[in-house]
Amino acid sequence: MTDATPQTAAQPPFKVAIIPVTQLQQNCTLVWCTKTMRGAFIDAGGDLDKLRKAIAMTGVTIEKLLVTHGHLDHCGSVGIFARELGVPIEGPHEADRFWIAQLDEDSQRWGIPAEVFEPTRWLNDGDKVTVGEVELDVIHCPGHTPGHVVFHHAPSQVAIVGDVLFQGSIGRTDFPLGNHQDLIDSITQKLWPLGNDVTFVPGHGPNSTFGRERQTNAYVSDYALS
């Protein structure tokens, strides 16, 4: 588990820890409100023992599970874990119902425990989700999947972006219902306006900032798209 919270002199109101899960090393993210010590997992895709240990290490009380999109490594174990914890599921956008509906089949194909679930709340662009006393903005960013959402905490300049954007790369769009132009539009029209100083946690690999990717990313840098 790695701490991805930007360091400040005072205790930050919002903390982020990354726990890679499944053989695909998907960045499950534990986020919490430091005032209330209430939190949520974003993309609890598997390896629930690791997530239980993270709860014990941090002392966080999990009040919900959040989902960026419907791919197996991001949400395969969400339904299982939500039932165990007795908490609601929020996300993704309902356009990803297609992917969630085939989790049982994908589980057999990849050998990752999973089950189909129905979110307590589907999310839409502009929605808010709360974690303790912290409020996250929901940004619908289709392209990798049609129902992909991003969670943004503006005061901390932190975003959890799933498989929309990576350090040096972008999400695949060759899966069913993927759309390359939609993905480029999501990144340039919805993420870049959040500001160059925003640190983002991708679905796989190391963190980066939007500013760095605008300078160096071969797919979506300002130079690449000029």
PDB file of C-alpha atoms in Angstrom:
ATOM      1  CA  MET A   1       0.000   0.000   0.000  1.00  0.00           C
ATOM      2  CA  THR A   2       1.422   3.344  -1.030  1.00  0.00           C
ATOM      3  CA  ASP A   3       0.298   6.788   0.121  1.00  0.00           C
ATOM      4  CA  ALA A   4      -0.549   9.005  -2.840  1.00  0.00           C
ATOM      5  CA  THR A   5      -1.687  12.029  -0.839  1.00  0.00           C
ATOM      6  CA  PRO A   6       0.060  15.294  -1.749  1.00  0.00           C
ATOM      7  CA  GLN A   7       2.130  16.303   1.294  1.00  0.00           C
ATOM      8  CA  THR A   8       1.242  19.474   3.146  1.00  0.00           C
ATOM      9  CA  ALA A   9       2.409  20.914   6.458  1.00  0.00           C
ATOM     10  CA  ALA A  10      -0.968  20.333   8.100  1.00  0.00           C
ATOM     11  CA  GLN A  11      -3.016  17.141   8.156  1.00  0.00           C
ATOM     12  CA  PRO A  12      -4.789  17.030   4.776  1.00  0.00           C
ATOM     13  CA  PRO A  13      -8.588  16.676   4.875  1.00  0.00           C
ATOM     14  CA  PHE A  14      -8.470  13.926   2.250  1.00  0.00           C
ATOM     15  CA  LYS A  15      -6.044  11.027   2.056  1.00  0.00           C
ATOM     16  CA  VAL A  16      -5.394   8.533  -0.720  1.00  0.00           C
ATOM     17  CA  ALA A  17      -3.651   5.144  -0.539  1.00  0.00           C
ATOM     18  CA  ILE A  18      -3.068   2.771  -3.458  1.00  0.00           C
ATOM     19  CA  ILE A  19      -3.376  -1.012  -3.162  1.00  0.00           C
ATOM     20  CA  PRO A  20      -2.560  -2.865  -6.421  1.00  0.00           C
ATOM     21  CA  VAL A  21      -4.880  -5.859  -6.877  1.00  0.00           C
ATOM     22  CA  THR A  22      -5.318  -8.858  -9.193  1.00  0.00           C
ATOM     23  CA  GLN A  23      -2.713 -10.207 -11.587  1.00  0.00           C
ATOM     24  CA  LEU A  24      -3.378  -7.127 -13.722  1.00  0.00           C
ATOM     25  CA  GLN A  25      -1.994  -4.885 -10.925  1.00  0.00           C
ATOM     26  CA  GLN A  26      -4.982  -2.591 -10.927  1.00  0.00           C
ATOM     27  CA  ASN A  27      -4.654   0.415  -8.632  1.00  0.00           C
ATOM     28  CA  CYS A  28      -7.469   0.001  -6.128  1.00  0.00           C
ATOM     29  CA  THR A  29      -7.592   3.261  -4.177  1.00  0.00           C
ATOM     30  CA  LEU A  30      -8.576   3.753  -0.563  1.00  0.00           C
ATOM     31  CA  VAL A  31      -9.741   7.325   0.031  1.00  0.00           C
ATOM     32  CA  TRP A  32     -10.825   8.793   3.326  1.00  0.00           C
ATOM     33  CA  CYS A  33     -11.824  11.894   5.260  1.00  0.00           C
ATOM     34  CA  THR A  34      -9.211  12.474   7.947  1.00  0.00           C
ATOM     35  CA  LYS A  35     -11.669  14.351  10.178  1.00  0.00           C
ATOM     36  CA  THR A  36     -14.177  11.488  10.422  1.00  0.00           C
ATOM     37  CA  MET A  37     -11.918   8.564   9.418  1.00  0.00           C
ATOM     38  CA  ARG A  38     -14.679   7.383   7.130  1.00  0.00           C
ATOM     39  CA  GLY A  39     -13.712   6.270   3.652  1.00  0.00           C
ATOM     40  CA  ALA A  40     -14.334   4.324   0.480  1.00  0.00           C
ATOM     41  CA  PHE A  41     -12.530   1.987  -1.839  1.00  0.00           C
ATOM     42  CA  ILE A  42     -12.482   3.034  -5.478  1.00  0.00           C
ATOM     43  CA  ASP A  43     -12.329   0.006  -7.814  1.00  0.00           C
ATOM     44  CA  ALA A  44     -12.189  -2.918  -5.386  1.00  0.00           C
ATOM     45  CA  GLY A  45     -11.421  -5.328  -8.200  1.00  0.00           C
ATOM     46  CA  GLY A  46     -10.051  -8.266  -6.192  1.00  0.00           C
ATOM     47  CA  ASP A  47      -7.554  -9.499  -3.590  1.00  0.00           C
ATOM     48  CA  LEU A  48      -9.951  -8.672  -0.775  1.00  0.00           C
ATOM     49  CA  ASP A  49      -7.481  -9.852   1.871  1.00  0.00           C
ATOM     50  CA  LYS A  50      -5.212  -6.948   0.874  1.00  0.00           C
ATOM     51  CA  LEU A  51      -8.115  -4.533   1.208  1.00  0.00           C
ATOM     52  CA  ARG A  52      -9.080  -5.883   4.627  1.00  0.00           C
ATOM     53  CA  LYS A  53      -5.470  -5.350   5.748  1.00  0.00           C
ATOM     54  CA  ALA A  54      -5.583  -1.775   4.475  1.00  0.00           C
ATOM     55  CA  ILE A  55      -8.676  -1.143   6.591  1.00  0.00           C
ATOM     56  CA  ALA A  56      -6.892  -2.534   9.640  1.00  0.00           C
ATOM     57  CA  MET A  57      -3.710  -0.526   8.990  1.00  0.00           C
ATOM     58  CA  THR A  58      -5.461   2.812   8.513  1.00  0.00           C
ATOM     59  CA  GLY A  59      -8.346   2.428  10.959  1.00  0.00           C
ATOM     60  CA  VAL A  60     -10.732   3.734   8.311  1.00  0.00           C
ATOM     61  CA  THR A  61     -14.432   2.844   8.482  1.00  0.00           C
ATOM     62  CA  ILE A  62     -15.602   1.976   4.974  1.00  0.00           C
ATOM     63  CA  GLU A  63     -18.961   3.550   4.203  1.00  0.00           C
ATOM     64  CA  LYS A  64     -19.271   2.830   0.474  1.00  0.00           C
ATOM     65  CA  LEU A  65     -17.571   1.359  -2.595  1.00  0.00           C
ATOM     66  CA  LEU A  66     -17.035   3.548  -5.658  1.00  0.00           C
ATOM     67  CA  VAL A  67     -16.502   2.282  -9.212  1.00  0.00           C
ATOM     68  CA  THR A  68     -14.909   4.061 -12.180  1.00  0.00           C
ATOM     69  CA  HIS A  69     -15.958   1.544 -14.833  1.00  0.00           C
ATOM     70  CA  GLY A  70     -17.192  -1.962 -15.453  1.00  0.00           C
ATOM     71  CA  HIS A  71     -14.050  -3.901 -16.378  1.00  0.00           C
ATOM     72  CA  LEU A  72     -13.306  -7.032 -14.357  1.00  0.00           C
ATOM     73  CA  ASP A  73     -10.047  -5.908 -12.736  1.00  0.00           C
ATOM     74  CA  HIS A  74     -11.729  -2.738 -11.495  1.00  0.00           C
ATOM     75  CA  CYS A  75     -15.020  -4.054 -10.179  1.00  0.00           C
ATOM     76  CA  GLY A  76     -15.042  -7.858 -10.181  1.00  0.00           C
ATOM     77  CA  SER A  77     -15.160  -8.162  -6.385  1.00  0.00           C
ATOM     78  CA  VAL A  78     -17.211  -5.042  -5.667  1.00  0.00           C
ATOM     79  CA  GLY A  79     -20.495  -6.894  -5.245  1.00  0.00           C
ATOM     80  CA  ILE A  80     -18.864  -9.523  -3.024  1.00  0.00           C
ATOM     81  CA  PHE A  81     -17.139  -6.914  -0.843  1.00  0.00           C
ATOM     82  CA  ALA A  82     -20.193  -4.646  -0.584  1.00  0.00           C
ATOM     83  CA  ARG A  83     -22.254  -7.549   0.729  1.00  0.00           C
ATOM     84  CA  GLU A  84     -19.538  -8.446   3.227  1.00  0.00           C
ATOM     85  CA  LEU A  85     -19.196  -4.871   4.500  1.00  0.00           C
ATOM     86  CA  GLY A  86     -22.885  -4.019   4.282  1.00  0.00           C
ATOM     87  CA  VAL A  87     -22.235  -0.834   2.291  1.00  0.00           C
ATOM     88  CA  PRO A  88     -23.688   0.705  -0.892  1.00  0.00           C
ATOM     89  CA  ILE A  89     -22.054   0.799  -4.324  1.00  0.00           C
ATOM     90  CA  GLU A  90     -21.907   4.068  -6.265  1.00  0.00           C
ATOM     91  CA  GLY A  91     -20.881   4.158  -9.920  1.00  0.00           C
ATOM     92  CA  PRO A  92     -20.117   3.853 -12.674  1.00  0.00           C
ATOM     93  CA  HIS A  93     -22.385   5.554 -15.236  1.00  0.00           C
ATOM     94  CA  GLU A  94     -25.192   3.270 -16.386  1.00  0.00           C
ATOM     95  CA  ALA A  95     -23.712   3.051 -19.896  1.00  0.00           C
ATOM     96  CA  ASP A  96     -21.352   0.426 -18.392  1.00  0.00           C
ATOM     97  CA  ARG A  97     -24.197  -1.930 -17.471  1.00  0.00           C
ATOM     98  CA  PHE A  98     -23.083  -3.958 -20.512  1.00  0.00           C
ATOM     99  CA  TRP A  99     -19.711  -4.685 -18.896  1.00  0.00           C
ATOM    100  CA  ILE A 100     -21.017  -5.369 -15.409  1.00  0.00           C
ATOM    101  CA  ALA A 101     -23.568  -7.827 -16.810  1.00  0.00           C
ATOM    102  CA  GLN A 102     -20.788 -10.074 -18.127  1.00  0.00           C
ATOM    103  CA  LEU A 103     -18.585 -10.171 -15.033  1.00  0.00           C
ATOM    104  CA  ASP A 104     -19.414 -13.827 -14.397  1.00  0.00           C
ATOM    105  CA  GLU A 105     -18.185 -14.784 -17.869  1.00  0.00           C
ATOM    106  CA  ASP A 106     -15.083 -12.602 -17.570  1.00  0.00           C
ATOM    107  CA  SER A 107     -14.339 -14.184 -14.183  1.00  0.00           C
ATOM    108  CA  GLN A 108     -14.138 -17.633 -15.773  1.00  0.00           C
ATOM    109  CA  ARG A 109     -12.017 -16.319 -18.642  1.00  0.00           C
ATOM    110  CA  TRP A 110      -9.452 -14.574 -16.429  1.00  0.00           C
ATOM    111  CA  GLY A 111      -9.609 -16.663 -13.276  1.00  0.00           C
ATOM    112  CA  ILE A 112     -10.433 -13.625 -11.115  1.00  0.00           C
ATOM    113  CA  PRO A 113     -13.277 -13.993  -8.573  1.00  0.00           C
ATOM    114  CA  ALA A 114     -16.190 -11.811  -9.642  1.00  0.00           C
ATOM    115  CA  GLU A 115     -19.929 -11.541  -9.674  1.00  0.00           C
ATOM    116  CA  VAL A 116     -22.519  -9.364 -11.380  1.00  0.00           C
ATOM    117  CA  PHE A 117     -23.880  -6.554  -9.209  1.00  0.00           C
ATOM    118  CA  GLU A 118     -26.369  -3.721  -9.389  1.00  0.00           C
ATOM    119  CA  PRO A 119     -25.010  -0.406  -8.102  1.00  0.00           C
ATOM    120  CA  THR A 120     -26.998   1.301  -5.395  1.00  0.00           C
ATOM    121  CA  ARG A 121     -26.543   4.463  -7.418  1.00  0.00           C
ATOM    122  CA  TRP A 122     -25.522   4.958 -11.019  1.00  0.00           C
ATOM    123  CA  LEU A 123     -23.541   8.171 -11.452  1.00  0.00           C
ATOM    124  CA  ASN A 124     -23.870  10.963 -13.990  1.00  0.00           C
ATOM    125  CA  ASP A 125     -21.631  13.819 -15.055  1.00  0.00           C
ATOM    126  CA  GLY A 126     -21.795  16.602 -12.473  1.00  0.00           C
ATOM    127  CA  ASP A 127     -22.916  14.383  -9.597  1.00  0.00           C
ATOM    128  CA  LYS A 128     -21.281  14.559  -6.161  1.00  0.00           C
ATOM    129  CA  VAL A 129     -20.289  11.673  -3.920  1.00  0.00           C
ATOM    130  CA  THR A 130     -19.442  12.078  -0.253  1.00  0.00           C
ATOM    131  CA  VAL A 131     -16.795  10.273   1.783  1.00  0.00           C
ATOM    132  CA  GLY A 132     -17.156  11.329   5.394  1.00  0.00           C
ATOM    133  CA  GLU A 133     -17.292  15.130   5.155  1.00  0.00           C
ATOM    134  CA  VAL A 134     -15.323  15.199   1.888  1.00  0.00           C
ATOM    135  CA  GLU A 135     -17.150  15.770  -1.386  1.00  0.00           C
ATOM    136  CA  LEU A 136     -15.888  14.398  -4.699  1.00  0.00           C
ATOM    137  CA  ASP A 137     -16.955  15.620  -8.131  1.00  0.00           C
ATOM    138  CA  VAL A 138     -18.073  13.000 -10.636  1.00  0.00           C
ATOM    139  CA  ILE A 139     -16.909  13.507 -14.226  1.00  0.00           C
ATOM    140  CA  HIS A 140     -18.260  11.227 -16.956  1.00  0.00           C
ATOM    141  CA  CYS A 141     -15.311  10.394 -19.242  1.00  0.00           C
ATOM    142  CA  PRO A 142     -16.370   7.899 -21.937  1.00  0.00           C
ATOM    143  CA  GLY A 143     -13.985   6.347 -24.422  1.00  0.00           C
ATOM    144  CA  HIS A 144     -12.244   3.451 -22.687  1.00  0.00           C
ATOM    145  CA  THR A 145     -15.746   2.311 -21.780  1.00  0.00           C
ATOM    146  CA  PRO A 146     -18.965   4.255 -22.411  1.00  0.00           C
ATOM    147  CA  GLY A 147     -19.804   4.618 -18.715  1.00  0.00           C
ATOM    148  CA  HIS A 148     -16.391   5.481 -17.275  1.00  0.00           C
ATOM    149  CA  VAL A 149     -16.348   8.117 -14.526  1.00  0.00           C
ATOM    150  CA  VAL A 150     -13.548  10.021 -12.798  1.00  0.00           C
ATOM    151  CA  PHE A 151     -13.568  11.176  -9.159  1.00  0.00           C
ATOM    152  CA  HIS A 152     -12.040  14.594  -8.451  1.00  0.00           C
ATOM    153  CA  HIS A 153     -11.327  16.310  -5.125  1.00  0.00           C
ATOM    154  CA  ALA A 154     -10.745  19.906  -6.155  1.00  0.00           C
ATOM    155  CA  PRO A 155      -9.407  21.253  -2.822  1.00  0.00           C
ATOM    156  CA  SER A 156      -6.637  18.626  -2.791  1.00  0.00           C
ATOM    157  CA  GLN A 157      -6.057  18.767  -6.560  1.00  0.00           C
ATOM    158  CA  VAL A 158      -6.349  14.985  -6.772  1.00  0.00           C
ATOM    159  CA  ALA A 159      -8.238  12.873  -9.319  1.00  0.00           C
ATOM    160  CA  ILE A 160      -8.770   9.117  -9.512  1.00  0.00           C
ATOM    161  CA  VAL A 161      -9.083   8.527 -13.253  1.00  0.00           C
ATOM    162  CA  GLY A 162      -9.276   4.759 -13.731  1.00  0.00           C
ATOM    163  CA  ASP A 163      -8.228   3.742 -17.226  1.00  0.00           C
ATOM    164  CA  VAL A 164      -8.841   7.066 -18.955  1.00  0.00           C
ATOM    165  CA  LEU A 165      -5.264   8.321 -18.666  1.00  0.00           C
ATOM    166  CA  PHE A 166      -1.891   6.901 -17.609  1.00  0.00           C
ATOM    167  CA  GLN A 167       1.602   8.259 -17.175  1.00  0.00           C
ATOM    168  CA  GLY A 168       2.755   8.407 -20.793  1.00  0.00           C
ATOM    169  CA  SER A 169      -0.279   6.679 -22.259  1.00  0.00           C
ATOM    170  CA  ILE A 170      -4.072   6.568 -22.493  1.00  0.00           C
ATOM    171  CA  GLY A 171      -6.739   3.902 -22.072  1.00  0.00           C
ATOM    172  CA  ARG A 172      -7.333   1.241 -24.688  1.00  0.00           C
ATOM    173  CA  THR A 173     -10.301   1.751 -26.972  1.00  0.00           C
ATOM    174  CA  ASP A 174     -10.261  -1.544 -28.857  1.00  0.00           C
ATOM    175  CA  PHE A 175     -12.607  -3.269 -26.405  1.00  0.00           C
ATOM    176  CA  PRO A 176     -16.343  -3.494 -27.213  1.00  0.00           C
ATOM    177  CA  LEU A 177     -18.033  -0.075 -27.002  1.00  0.00           C
ATOM    178  CA  GLY A 178     -14.675   1.725 -26.792  1.00  0.00           C
ATOM    179  CA  ASN A 179     -14.285   4.934 -28.800  1.00  0.00           C
ATOM    180  CA  HIS A 180     -10.934   6.619 -29.398  1.00  0.00           C
ATOM    181  CA  GLN A 181     -12.259  10.077 -30.230  1.00  0.00           C
ATOM    182  CA  ASP A 182     -14.538  10.030 -27.198  1.00  0.00           C
ATOM    183  CA  LEU A 183     -11.509   9.224 -25.030  1.00  0.00           C
ATOM    184  CA  ILE A 184      -9.420  12.062 -26.484  1.00  0.00           C
ATOM    185  CA  ASP A 185     -12.335  14.446 -25.972  1.00  0.00           C
ATOM    186  CA  SER A 186     -12.801  13.265 -22.382  1.00  0.00           C
ATOM    187  CA  ILE A 187      -9.158  13.925 -21.564  1.00  0.00           C
ATOM    188  CA  THR A 188      -8.763  17.254 -23.324  1.00  0.00           C
ATOM    189  CA  GLN A 189     -12.204  18.729 -22.628  1.00  0.00           C
ATOM    190  CA  LYS A 190     -12.943  17.371 -19.152  1.00  0.00           C
ATOM    191  CA  LEU A 191      -9.622  16.589 -17.447  1.00  0.00           C
ATOM    192  CA  TRP A 192      -7.249  19.271 -18.725  1.00  0.00           C
ATOM    193  CA  PRO A 193      -9.538  22.122 -17.578  1.00  0.00           C
ATOM    194  CA  LEU A 194      -9.192  20.852 -13.985  1.00  0.00           C
ATOM    195  CA  GLY A 195      -5.660  22.282 -13.980  1.00  0.00           C
ATOM    196  CA  ASN A 196      -2.050  21.305 -14.640  1.00  0.00           C
ATOM    197  CA  ASP A 197      -1.303  20.856 -10.942  1.00  0.00           C
ATOM    198  CA  VAL A 198      -3.825  18.054 -10.442  1.00  0.00           C
ATOM    199  CA  THR A 199      -2.166  14.791  -9.413  1.00  0.00           C
ATOM    200  CA  PHE A 200      -3.980  11.783 -10.813  1.00  0.00           C
ATOM    201  CA  VAL A 201      -4.074   8.146  -9.788  1.00  0.00           C
ATOM    202  CA  PRO A 202      -4.426   5.971 -12.893  1.00  0.00           C
ATOM    203  CA  GLY A 203      -5.919   2.501 -13.023  1.00  0.00           C
ATOM    204  CA  HIS A 204      -2.465   0.972 -13.519  1.00  0.00           C
ATOM    205  CA  GLY A 205       1.078   2.204 -13.006  1.00  0.00           C
ATOM    206  CA  PRO A 206       2.515   5.334 -11.361  1.00  0.00           C
ATOM    207  CA  ASN A 207       0.824   8.647 -10.630  1.00  0.00           C
ATOM    208  CA  SER A 208       1.408  11.734 -12.697  1.00  0.00           C
ATOM    209  CA  THR A 209      -0.014  15.222 -13.133  1.00  0.00           C
ATOM    210  CA  PHE A 210      -2.187  16.614 -15.880  1.00  0.00           C
ATOM    211  CA  GLY A 211       0.457  19.241 -16.576  1.00  0.00           C
ATOM    212  CA  ARG A 212       3.156  16.638 -17.083  1.00  0.00           C
ATOM    213  CA  GLU A 213       0.974  14.655 -19.480  1.00  0.00           C
ATOM    214  CA  ARG A 214       0.090  17.786 -21.429  1.00  0.00           C
ATOM    215  CA  GLN A 215       3.824  18.260 -21.965  1.00  0.00           C
ATOM    216  CA  THR A 216       5.048  14.700 -22.506  1.00  0.00           C
ATOM    217  CA  ASN A 217       2.254  12.241 -23.313  1.00  0.00           C
ATOM    218  CA  ALA A 218       2.702  10.958 -26.865  1.00  0.00           C
ATOM    219  CA  TYR A 219      -1.062  10.553 -27.325  1.00  0.00           C
ATOM    220  CA  VAL A 220      -2.611  13.637 -25.749  1.00  0.00           C
ATOM    221  CA  SER A 221       0.120  16.207 -25.175  1.00  0.00           C
ATOM    222  CA  ASP A 222      -0.559  19.667 -26.540  1.00  0.00           C
ATOM    223  CA  TYR A 223       2.180  19.028 -29.113  1.00  0.00           C
ATOM    224  CA  ALA A 224       0.741  15.651 -30.182  1.00  0.00           C
ATOM    225  CA  LEU A 225      -2.693  17.138 -30.768  1.00  0.00           C
ATOM    226  CA  SER A 226      -1.562  20.373 -32.383  1.00  0.00           C
TER     227      SER A 226
END
